[in-house]
């Protein structure tokens, strides 16, 4: 899914930024893995905050942000021994002078399903009405959304630059939803996605790294402890064995925060005619099939 969702774009940026590094050689919960994944996230979220909005209202430089040369330049900003702190956005389309940083609220209130049916059709769908009951207005059996919070509520930043995701009539708000279908040999291989607000991007990217770099089964990749950065603190999931990394990460300059990350990753992996379902143990999701 493309803009106004920032999800898939940012996931692909994280994967592209990590590509030059020996990710497959790292343990999934090692300092190296957490450090590099967090640094890649900083860079992707920095670009996201400046450039992603409704493409019907303005130009979103998707091609430039995913250009391999640009991603290599971003990768080169990552140091093995030191966190960059807060990342600055790149400027692959010479737009930075025009755009300001986003300040949307973006509440974590989404749902996701992944389905493969008996005919081989594949669906990966994330949906949201923002907050548990949206606007709390019920019309003919449907709850109306409250997605105004996904816009930047102030049109300009402190430098007077327009925010890409500002409120305008008829405009669709930016989201972080990242429903993905991964193809292998031109055939669907993996449907994956998650709820979780702005953290969706890290949830999905980390799961893809788990499957494709670390060779984990889908359920094991989904169940990995969450970590990453949304261009702020380096976030580690509580009570998942990551506490022992705090000192080493702080030694690299990370501002570490421990917290709960109630993702709801749901996926289906299709391999040689067999289906493997994955459901997040953190929520009430369930794998069904026959």
PDB file of C-alpha atoms in Angstrom, residues 17 20 43 67-78 90-92:
ATOM      1  CA  UNK A  17      19.255   0.782   4.697  1.00  0.00           C
ATOM      2  CA  UNK A  20      24.817  -3.457   3.239  1.00  0.00           C
ATOM      3  CA  UNK A  43      16.494   7.350   9.160  1.00  0.00           C
ATOM      4  CA  UNK A  67      16.398   4.769  -4.876  1.00  0.00           C
ATOM      5  CA  UNK A  68      19.238   2.292  -4.117  1.00  0.00           C
ATOM      6  CA  UNK A  69      21.908   5.006  -4.311  1.00  0.00           C
ATOM      7  CA  UNK A  70      19.985   7.163  -1.836  1.00  0.00           C
ATOM      8  CA  UNK A  71      19.528   4.238   0.567  1.00  0.00           C
ATOM      9  CA  UNK A  72      23.260   3.499   0.387  1.00  0.00           C
ATOM     10  CA  UNK A  73      23.953   7.113   1.310  1.00  0.00           C
ATOM     11  CA  UNK A  74      21.630   6.757   4.290  1.00  0.00           C
ATOM     12  CA  UNK A  75      23.277   3.462   5.304  1.00  0.00           C
ATOM     13  CA  UNK A  76      26.647   5.205   5.381  1.00  0.00           C
ATOM     14  CA  UNK A  77      25.370   7.439   8.194  1.00  0.00           C
ATOM     15  CA  UNK A  78      25.167   4.458  10.567  1.00  0.00           C
ATOM     16  CA  UNK A  90      17.471  13.262   3.584  1.00  0.00           C
ATOM     17  CA  UNK A  91      16.716  15.389   0.555  1.00  0.00           C
ATOM     18  CA  UNK A  92      16.653  13.080  -2.483  1.00  0.00           C
TER      19      UNK A  92
END
